[in-house]
mmCIF file with all atom_site columns, C-alpha atoms in Angstrom:
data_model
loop_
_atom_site.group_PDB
_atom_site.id
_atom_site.type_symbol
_atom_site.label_atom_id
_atom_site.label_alt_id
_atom_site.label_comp_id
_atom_site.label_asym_id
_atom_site.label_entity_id
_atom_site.label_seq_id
_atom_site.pdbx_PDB_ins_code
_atom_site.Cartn_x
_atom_site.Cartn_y
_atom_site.Cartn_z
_atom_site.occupancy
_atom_site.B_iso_or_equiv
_atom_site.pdbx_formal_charge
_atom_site.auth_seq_id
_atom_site.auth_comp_id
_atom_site.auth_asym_id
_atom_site.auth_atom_id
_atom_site.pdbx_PDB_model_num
ATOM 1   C CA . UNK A 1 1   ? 18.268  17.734  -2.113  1.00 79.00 ? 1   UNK A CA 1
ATOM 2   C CA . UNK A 1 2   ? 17.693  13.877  -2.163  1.00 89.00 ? 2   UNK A CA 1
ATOM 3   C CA . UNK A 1 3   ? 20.930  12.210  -1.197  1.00 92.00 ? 3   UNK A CA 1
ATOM 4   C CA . UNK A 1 4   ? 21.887  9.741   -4.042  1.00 92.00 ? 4   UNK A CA 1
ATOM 5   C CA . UNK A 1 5   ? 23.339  7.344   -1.434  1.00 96.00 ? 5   UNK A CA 1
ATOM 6   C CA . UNK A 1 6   ? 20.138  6.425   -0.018  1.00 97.00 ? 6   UNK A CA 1
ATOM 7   C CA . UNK A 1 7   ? 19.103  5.130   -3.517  1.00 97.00 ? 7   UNK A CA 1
ATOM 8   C CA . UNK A 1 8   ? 18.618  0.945   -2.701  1.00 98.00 ? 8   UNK A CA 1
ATOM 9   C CA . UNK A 1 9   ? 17.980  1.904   1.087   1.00 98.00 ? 9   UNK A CA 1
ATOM 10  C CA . UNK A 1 10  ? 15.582  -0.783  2.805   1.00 98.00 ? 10  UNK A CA 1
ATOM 11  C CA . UNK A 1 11  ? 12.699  -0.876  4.917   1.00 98.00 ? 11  UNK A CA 1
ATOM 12  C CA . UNK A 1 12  ? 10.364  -2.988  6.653   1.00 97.00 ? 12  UNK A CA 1
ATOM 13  C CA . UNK A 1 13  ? 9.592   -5.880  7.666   1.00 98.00 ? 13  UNK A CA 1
ATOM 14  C CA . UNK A 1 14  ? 5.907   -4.490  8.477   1.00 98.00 ? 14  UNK A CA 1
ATOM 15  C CA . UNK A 1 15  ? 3.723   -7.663  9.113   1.00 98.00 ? 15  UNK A CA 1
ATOM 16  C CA . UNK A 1 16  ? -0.438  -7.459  8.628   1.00 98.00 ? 16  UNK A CA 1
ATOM 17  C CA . UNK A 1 17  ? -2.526  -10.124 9.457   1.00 98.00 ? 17  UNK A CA 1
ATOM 18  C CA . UNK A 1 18  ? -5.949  -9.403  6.776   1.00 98.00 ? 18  UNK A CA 1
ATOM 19  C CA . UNK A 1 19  ? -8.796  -9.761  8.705   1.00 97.00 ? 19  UNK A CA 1
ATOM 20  C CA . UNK A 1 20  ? -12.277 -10.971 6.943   1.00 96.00 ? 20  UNK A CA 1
ATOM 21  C CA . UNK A 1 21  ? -14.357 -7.955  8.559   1.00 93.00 ? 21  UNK A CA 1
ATOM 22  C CA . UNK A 1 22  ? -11.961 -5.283  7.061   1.00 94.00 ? 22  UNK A CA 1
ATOM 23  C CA . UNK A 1 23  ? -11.854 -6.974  3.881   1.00 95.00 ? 23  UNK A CA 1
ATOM 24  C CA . UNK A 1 24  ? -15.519 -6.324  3.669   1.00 92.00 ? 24  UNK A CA 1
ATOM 25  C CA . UNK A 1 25  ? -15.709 -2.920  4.886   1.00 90.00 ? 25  UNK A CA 1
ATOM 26  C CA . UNK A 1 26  ? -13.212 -2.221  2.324   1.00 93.00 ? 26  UNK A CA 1
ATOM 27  C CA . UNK A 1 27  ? -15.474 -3.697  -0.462  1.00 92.00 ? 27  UNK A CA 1
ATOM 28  C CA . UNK A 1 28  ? -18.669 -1.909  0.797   1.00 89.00 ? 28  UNK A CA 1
ATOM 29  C CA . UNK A 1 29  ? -16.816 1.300   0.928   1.00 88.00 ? 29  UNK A CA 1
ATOM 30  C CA . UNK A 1 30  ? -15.102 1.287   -2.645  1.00 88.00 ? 30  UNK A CA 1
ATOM 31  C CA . UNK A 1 31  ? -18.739 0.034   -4.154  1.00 85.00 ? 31  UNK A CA 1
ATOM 32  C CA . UNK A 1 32  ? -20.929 3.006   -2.789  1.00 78.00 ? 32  UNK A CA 1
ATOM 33  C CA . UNK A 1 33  ? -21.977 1.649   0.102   1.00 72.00 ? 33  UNK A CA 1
ATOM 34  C CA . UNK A 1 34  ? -21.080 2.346   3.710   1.00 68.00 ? 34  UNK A CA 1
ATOM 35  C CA . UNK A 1 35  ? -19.427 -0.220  5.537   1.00 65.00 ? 35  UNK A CA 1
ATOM 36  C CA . UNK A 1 36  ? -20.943 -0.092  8.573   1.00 63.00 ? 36  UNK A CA 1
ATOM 37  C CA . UNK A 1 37  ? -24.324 -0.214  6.976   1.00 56.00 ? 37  UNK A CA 1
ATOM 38  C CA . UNK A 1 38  ? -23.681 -3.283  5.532   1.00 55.00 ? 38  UNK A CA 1
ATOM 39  C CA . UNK A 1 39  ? -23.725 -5.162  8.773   1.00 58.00 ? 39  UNK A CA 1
ATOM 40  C CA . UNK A 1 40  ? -27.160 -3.781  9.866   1.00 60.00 ? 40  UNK A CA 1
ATOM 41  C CA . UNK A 1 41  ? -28.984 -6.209  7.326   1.00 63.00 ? 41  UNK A CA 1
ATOM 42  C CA . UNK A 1 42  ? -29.196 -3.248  4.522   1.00 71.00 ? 42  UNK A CA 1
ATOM 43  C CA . UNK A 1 43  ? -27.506 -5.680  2.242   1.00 75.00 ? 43  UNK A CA 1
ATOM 44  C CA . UNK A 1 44  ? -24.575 -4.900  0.292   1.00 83.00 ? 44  UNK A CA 1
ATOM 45  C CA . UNK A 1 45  ? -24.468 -2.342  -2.475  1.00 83.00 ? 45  UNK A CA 1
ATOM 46  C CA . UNK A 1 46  ? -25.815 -3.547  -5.566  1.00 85.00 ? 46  UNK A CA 1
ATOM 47  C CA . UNK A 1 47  ? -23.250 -5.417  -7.654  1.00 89.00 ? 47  UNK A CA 1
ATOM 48  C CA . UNK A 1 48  ? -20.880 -5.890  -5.642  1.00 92.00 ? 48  UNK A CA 1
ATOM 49  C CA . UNK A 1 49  ? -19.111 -9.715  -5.858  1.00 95.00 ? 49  UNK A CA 1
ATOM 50  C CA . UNK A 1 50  ? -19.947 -11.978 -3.428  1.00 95.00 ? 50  UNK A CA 1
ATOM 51  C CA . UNK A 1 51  ? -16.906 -13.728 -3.046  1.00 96.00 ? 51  UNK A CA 1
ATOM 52  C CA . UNK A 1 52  ? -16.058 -9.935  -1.756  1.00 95.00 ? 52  UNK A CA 1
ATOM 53  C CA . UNK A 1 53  ? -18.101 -9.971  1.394   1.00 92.00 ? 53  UNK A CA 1
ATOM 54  C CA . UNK A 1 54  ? -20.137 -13.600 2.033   1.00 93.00 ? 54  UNK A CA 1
ATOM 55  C CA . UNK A 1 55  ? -18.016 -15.938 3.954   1.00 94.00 ? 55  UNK A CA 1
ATOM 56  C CA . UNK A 1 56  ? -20.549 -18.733 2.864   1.00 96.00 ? 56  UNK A CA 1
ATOM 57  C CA . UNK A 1 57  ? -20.307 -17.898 -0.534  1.00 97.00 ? 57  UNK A CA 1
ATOM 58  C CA . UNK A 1 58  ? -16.536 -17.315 -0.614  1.00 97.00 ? 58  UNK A CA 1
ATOM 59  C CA . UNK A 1 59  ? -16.470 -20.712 1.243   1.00 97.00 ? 59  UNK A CA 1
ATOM 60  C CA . UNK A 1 60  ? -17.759 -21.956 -2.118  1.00 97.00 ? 60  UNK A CA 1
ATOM 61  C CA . UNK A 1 61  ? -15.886 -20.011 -4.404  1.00 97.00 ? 61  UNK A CA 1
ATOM 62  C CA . UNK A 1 62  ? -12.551 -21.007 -6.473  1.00 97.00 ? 62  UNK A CA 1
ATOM 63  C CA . UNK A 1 63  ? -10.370 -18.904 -3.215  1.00 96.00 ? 63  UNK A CA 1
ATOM 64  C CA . UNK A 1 64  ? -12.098 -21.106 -0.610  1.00 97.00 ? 64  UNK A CA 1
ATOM 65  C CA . UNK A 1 65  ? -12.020 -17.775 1.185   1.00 96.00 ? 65  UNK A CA 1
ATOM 66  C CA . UNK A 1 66  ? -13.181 -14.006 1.200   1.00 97.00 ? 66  UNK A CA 1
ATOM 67  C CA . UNK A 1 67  ? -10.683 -12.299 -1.085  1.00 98.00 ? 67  UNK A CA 1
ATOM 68  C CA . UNK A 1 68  ? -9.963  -8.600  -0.877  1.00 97.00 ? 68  UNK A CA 1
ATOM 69  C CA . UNK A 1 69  ? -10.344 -5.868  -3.850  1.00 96.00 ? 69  UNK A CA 1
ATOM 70  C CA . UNK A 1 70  ? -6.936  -5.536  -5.796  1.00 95.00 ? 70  UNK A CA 1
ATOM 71  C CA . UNK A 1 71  ? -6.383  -2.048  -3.951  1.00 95.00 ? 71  UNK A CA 1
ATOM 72  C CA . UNK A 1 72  ? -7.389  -3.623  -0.697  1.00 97.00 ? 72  UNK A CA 1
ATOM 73  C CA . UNK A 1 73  ? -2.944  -3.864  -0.956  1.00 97.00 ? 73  UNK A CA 1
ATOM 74  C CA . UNK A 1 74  ? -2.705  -0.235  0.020   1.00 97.00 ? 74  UNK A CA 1
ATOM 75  C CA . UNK A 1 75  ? -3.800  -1.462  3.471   1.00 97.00 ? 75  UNK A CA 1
ATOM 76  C CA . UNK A 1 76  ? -0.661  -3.314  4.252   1.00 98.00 ? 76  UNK A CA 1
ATOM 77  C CA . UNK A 1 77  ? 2.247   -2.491  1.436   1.00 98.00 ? 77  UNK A CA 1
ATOM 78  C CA . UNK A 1 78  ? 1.945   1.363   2.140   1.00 97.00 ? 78  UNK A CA 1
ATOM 79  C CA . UNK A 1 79  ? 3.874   0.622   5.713   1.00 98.00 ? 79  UNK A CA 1
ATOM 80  C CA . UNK A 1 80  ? 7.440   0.752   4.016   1.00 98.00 ? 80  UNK A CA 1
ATOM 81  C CA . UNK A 1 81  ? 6.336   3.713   1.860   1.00 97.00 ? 81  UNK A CA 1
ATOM 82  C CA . UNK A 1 82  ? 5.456   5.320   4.871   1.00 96.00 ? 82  UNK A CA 1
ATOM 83  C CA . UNK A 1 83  ? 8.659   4.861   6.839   1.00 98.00 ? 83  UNK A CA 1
ATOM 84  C CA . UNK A 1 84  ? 10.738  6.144   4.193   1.00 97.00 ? 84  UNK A CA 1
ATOM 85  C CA . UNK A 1 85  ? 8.878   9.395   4.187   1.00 96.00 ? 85  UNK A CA 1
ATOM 86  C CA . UNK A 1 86  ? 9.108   9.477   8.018   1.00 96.00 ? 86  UNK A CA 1
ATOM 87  C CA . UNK A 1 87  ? 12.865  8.224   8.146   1.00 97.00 ? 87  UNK A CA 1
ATOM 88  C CA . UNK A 1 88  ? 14.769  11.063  9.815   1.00 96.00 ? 88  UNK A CA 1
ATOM 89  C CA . UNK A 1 89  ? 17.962  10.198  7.181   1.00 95.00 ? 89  UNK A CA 1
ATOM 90  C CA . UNK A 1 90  ? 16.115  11.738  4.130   1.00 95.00 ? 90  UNK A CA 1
ATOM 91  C CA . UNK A 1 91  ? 14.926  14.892  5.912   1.00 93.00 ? 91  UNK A CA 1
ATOM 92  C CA . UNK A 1 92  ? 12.053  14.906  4.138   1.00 94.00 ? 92  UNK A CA 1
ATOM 93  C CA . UNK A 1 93  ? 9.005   17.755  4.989   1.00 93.00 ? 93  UNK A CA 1
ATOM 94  C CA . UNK A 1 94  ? 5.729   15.959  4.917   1.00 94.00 ? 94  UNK A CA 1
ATOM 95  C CA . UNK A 1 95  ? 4.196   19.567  4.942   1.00 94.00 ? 95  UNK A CA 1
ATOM 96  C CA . UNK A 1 96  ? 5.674   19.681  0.821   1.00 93.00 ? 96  UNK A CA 1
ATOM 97  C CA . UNK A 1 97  ? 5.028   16.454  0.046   1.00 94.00 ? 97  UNK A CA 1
ATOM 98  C CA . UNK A 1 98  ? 2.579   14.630  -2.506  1.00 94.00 ? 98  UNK A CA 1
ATOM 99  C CA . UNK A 1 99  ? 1.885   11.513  -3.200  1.00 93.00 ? 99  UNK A CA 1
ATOM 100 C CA . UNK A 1 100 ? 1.841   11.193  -6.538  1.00 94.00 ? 100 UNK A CA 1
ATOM 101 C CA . UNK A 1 101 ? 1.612   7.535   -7.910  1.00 95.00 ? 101 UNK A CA 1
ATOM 102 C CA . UNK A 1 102 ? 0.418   4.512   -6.915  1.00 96.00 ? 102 UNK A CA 1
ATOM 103 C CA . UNK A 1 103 ? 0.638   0.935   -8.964  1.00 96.00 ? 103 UNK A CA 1
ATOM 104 C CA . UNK A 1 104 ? 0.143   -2.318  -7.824  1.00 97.00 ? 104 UNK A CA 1
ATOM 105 C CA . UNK A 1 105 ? 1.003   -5.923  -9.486  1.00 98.00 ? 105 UNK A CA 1
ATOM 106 C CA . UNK A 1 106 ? -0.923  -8.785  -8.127  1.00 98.00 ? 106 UNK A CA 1
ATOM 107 C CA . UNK A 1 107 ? 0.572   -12.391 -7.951  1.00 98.00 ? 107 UNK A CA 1
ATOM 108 C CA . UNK A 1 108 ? -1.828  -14.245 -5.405  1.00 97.00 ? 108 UNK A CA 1
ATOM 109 C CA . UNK A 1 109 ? -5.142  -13.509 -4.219  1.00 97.00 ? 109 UNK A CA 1
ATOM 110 C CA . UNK A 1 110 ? -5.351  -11.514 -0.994  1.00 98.00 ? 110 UNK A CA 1
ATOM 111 C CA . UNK A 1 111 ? -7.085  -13.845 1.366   1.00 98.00 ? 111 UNK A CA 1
ATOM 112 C CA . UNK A 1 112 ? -9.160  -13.227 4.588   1.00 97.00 ? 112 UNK A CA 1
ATOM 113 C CA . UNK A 1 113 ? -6.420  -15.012 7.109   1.00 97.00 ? 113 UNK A CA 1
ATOM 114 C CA . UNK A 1 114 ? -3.265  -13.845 5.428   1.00 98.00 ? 114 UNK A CA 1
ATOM 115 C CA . UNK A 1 115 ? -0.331  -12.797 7.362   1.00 98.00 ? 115 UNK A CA 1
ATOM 116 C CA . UNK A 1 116 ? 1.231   -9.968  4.728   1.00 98.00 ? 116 UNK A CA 1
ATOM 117 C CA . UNK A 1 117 ? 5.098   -9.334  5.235   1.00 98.00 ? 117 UNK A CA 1
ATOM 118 C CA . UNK A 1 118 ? 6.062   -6.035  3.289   1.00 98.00 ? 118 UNK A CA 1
ATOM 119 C CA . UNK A 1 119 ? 9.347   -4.793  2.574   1.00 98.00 ? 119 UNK A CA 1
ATOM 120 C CA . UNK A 1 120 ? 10.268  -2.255  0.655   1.00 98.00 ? 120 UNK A CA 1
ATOM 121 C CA . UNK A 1 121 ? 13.528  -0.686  -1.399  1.00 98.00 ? 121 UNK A CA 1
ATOM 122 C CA . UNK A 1 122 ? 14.551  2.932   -2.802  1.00 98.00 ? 122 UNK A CA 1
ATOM 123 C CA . UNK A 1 123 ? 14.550  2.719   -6.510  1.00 98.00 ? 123 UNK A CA 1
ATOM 124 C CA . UNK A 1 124 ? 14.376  6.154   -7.656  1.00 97.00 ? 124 UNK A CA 1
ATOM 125 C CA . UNK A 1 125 ? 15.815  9.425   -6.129  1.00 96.00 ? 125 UNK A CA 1
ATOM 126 C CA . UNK A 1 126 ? 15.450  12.294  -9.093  1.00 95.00 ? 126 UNK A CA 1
ATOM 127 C CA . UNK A 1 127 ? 15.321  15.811  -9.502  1.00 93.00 ? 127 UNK A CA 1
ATOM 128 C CA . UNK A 1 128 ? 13.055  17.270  -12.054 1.00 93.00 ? 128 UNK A CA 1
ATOM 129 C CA . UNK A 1 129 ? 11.485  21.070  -12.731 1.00 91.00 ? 129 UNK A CA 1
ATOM 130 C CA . UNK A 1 130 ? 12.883  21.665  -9.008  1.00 90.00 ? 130 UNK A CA 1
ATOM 131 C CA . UNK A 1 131 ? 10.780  19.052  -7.285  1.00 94.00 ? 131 UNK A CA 1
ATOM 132 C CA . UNK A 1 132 ? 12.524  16.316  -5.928  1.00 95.00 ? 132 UNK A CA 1
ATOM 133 C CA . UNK A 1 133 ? 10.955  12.665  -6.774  1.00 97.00 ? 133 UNK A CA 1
ATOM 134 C CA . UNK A 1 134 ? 11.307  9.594   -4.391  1.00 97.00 ? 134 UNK A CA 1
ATOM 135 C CA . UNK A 1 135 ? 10.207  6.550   -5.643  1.00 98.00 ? 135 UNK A CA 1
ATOM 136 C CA . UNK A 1 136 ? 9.661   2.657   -3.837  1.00 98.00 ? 136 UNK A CA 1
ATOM 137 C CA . UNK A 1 137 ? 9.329   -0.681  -4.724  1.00 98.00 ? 137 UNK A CA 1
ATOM 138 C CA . UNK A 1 138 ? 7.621   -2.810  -2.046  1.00 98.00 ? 138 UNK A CA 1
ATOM 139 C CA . UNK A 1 139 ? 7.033   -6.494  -1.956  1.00 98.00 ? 139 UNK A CA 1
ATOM 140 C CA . UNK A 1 140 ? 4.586   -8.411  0.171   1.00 98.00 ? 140 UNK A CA 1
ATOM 141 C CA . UNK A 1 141 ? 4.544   -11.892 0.724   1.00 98.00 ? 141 UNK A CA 1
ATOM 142 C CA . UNK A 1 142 ? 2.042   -14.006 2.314   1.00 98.00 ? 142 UNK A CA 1
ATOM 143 C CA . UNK A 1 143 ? 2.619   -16.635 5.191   1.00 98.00 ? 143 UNK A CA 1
ATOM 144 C CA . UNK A 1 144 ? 3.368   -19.067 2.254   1.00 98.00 ? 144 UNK A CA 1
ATOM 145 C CA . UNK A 1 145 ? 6.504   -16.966 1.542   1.00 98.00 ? 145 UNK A CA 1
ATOM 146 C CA . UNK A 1 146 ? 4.897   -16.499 -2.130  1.00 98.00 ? 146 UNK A CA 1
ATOM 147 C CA . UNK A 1 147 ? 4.977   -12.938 -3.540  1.00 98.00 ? 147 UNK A CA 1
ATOM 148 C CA . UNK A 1 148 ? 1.465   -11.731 -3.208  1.00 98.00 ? 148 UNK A CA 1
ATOM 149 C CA . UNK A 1 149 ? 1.511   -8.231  -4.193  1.00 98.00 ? 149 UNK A CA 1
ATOM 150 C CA . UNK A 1 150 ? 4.276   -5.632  -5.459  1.00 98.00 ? 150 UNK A CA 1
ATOM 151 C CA . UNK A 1 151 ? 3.819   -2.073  -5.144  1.00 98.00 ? 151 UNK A CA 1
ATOM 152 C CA . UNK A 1 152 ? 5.188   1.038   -6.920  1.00 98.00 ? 152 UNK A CA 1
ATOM 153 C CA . UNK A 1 153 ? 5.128   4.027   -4.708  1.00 98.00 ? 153 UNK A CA 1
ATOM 154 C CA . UNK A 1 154 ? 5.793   7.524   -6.167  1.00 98.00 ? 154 UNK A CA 1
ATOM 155 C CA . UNK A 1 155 ? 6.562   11.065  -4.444  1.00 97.00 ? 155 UNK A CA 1
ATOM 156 C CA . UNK A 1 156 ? 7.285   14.645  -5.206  1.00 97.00 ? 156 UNK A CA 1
ATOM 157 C CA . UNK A 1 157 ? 8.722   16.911  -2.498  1.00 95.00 ? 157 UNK A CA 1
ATOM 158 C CA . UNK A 1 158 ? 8.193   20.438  -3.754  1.00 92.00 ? 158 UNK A CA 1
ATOM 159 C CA . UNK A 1 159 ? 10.641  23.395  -3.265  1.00 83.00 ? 159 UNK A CA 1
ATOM 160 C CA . UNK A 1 160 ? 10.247  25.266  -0.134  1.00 65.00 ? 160 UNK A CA 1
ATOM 161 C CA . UNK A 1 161 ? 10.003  28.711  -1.170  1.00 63.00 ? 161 UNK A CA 1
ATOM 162 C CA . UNK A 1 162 ? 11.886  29.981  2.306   1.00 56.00 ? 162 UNK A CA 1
ATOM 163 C CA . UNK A 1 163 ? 14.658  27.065  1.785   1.00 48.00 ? 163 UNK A CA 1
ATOM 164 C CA . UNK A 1 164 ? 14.817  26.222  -1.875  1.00 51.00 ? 164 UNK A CA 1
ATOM 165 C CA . UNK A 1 165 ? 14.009  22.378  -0.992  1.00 47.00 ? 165 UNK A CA 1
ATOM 166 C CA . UNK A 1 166 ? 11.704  20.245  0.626   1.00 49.00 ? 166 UNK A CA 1
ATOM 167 C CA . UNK A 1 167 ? 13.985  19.873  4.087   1.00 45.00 ? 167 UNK A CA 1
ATOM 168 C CA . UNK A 1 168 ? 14.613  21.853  7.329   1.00 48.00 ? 168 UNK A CA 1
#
C-alpha cells in the first residue's frame, strides 16, 4: 500500500527549453499529418493553424511567435509525474501501473523559445476497489517566472495477484 506520508512529497525542478521544430512536429502529428512530411514541401495537413507551424506567419500573429497545441504541455510537465512513479520511496511496479488521467490548465501561451521549469507535488494517495490511486499536481513556469501551465496527473496501481499490491 501507498504510504500516506508521502502525500505533499515534491519533485522536480525538470527544465525544457521548447524548441520551434518540435512544436511543429507536434502540430503536424496531432492534425493527421506526419511530421516529417511536413518539411519535404507536402504542406501541412489541411486546417491546421498557421500560427501552429509558420514562423513568418506566427511572426505576425497576436504571440509574435510559433505557439504550441494546448497538449503540446505533456512534453515538458510529465517529467515530475514521471519521477514519482520511478522514485524508489513509493515502491511502485510500473509493470501494474496505468495512467489513468490527464488534465491540463493553461495560463500563458506556450511559446517557441520558452525555457519551461516544472515542479510537481503529491496531492492524492487513495485506495479504492483494491487499486491504489496516486495523483500529482505539477506547475510549469516559463523563464518569466509566470505560471504557464498546471497539470493534473492521475494513476492506478493494480493489485498484484502474487503480492496483493502493486510493490515488490
Amino acid at each position: 500500500m501507498l504510504d500516506p506520508r508521502h502525500l505533499g512529497r515534491r519533485y522536480g525542478p525538470t527544465r525544457y527549453t521548447v524548441g520551434a521544430e518540435k512544436l511543429k512536429e507536434f502540430a503536424y502529428a496531432i492534425a493527421g499529418g506526419v511530421p516529417s512530411l511536413g518539411f519535404t514541401g507536402t504542406g501541412p495537413p489541411p486546417g491546421l493553424n498557421p500560427l501552429l507551424y509558420d514562423e513568418e506567419a506566427a511572426k505576425q500573429g497576436p504571440y509574435g511567435e510559433l505557439i504550441g497545441l494546448p497538449t503540446f504541455a505533456v512534453v515538458f510537465a510529465i517529467a515530475p509525474f514521471g519521477e514519482a512513479l520511478c522514485d524508489p520511496e513509493l515502491k511502485i511496479d510500473l509493470k501494474l501501473l496505468v495512467h489513468a488521467e490527464q488534465e491540463f490548465e493553461l495560463f500563458e501561451p506556450i511559446k517557441a523559445g520558452d525555457r519551461m521549469t516544472s515542479t510537481g507535488v503529491i496531492t492524492k494517495l487513495y485506495t479504492r476497489a483494491g487499486k491504489e490511486f496516486l495523483g500529482l499536481t505539477t506547475e510549469s513556469t516559463n523563464q518569466h517566472g509566470r505560471l504557464a501551465v498546471r497539470g493534473l496527473w492521475l494513476a492506478v496501481i493494480r493489485a498484484c495477484p502474487e503480492r496483493g499490491r502493486g510493490a515488490p
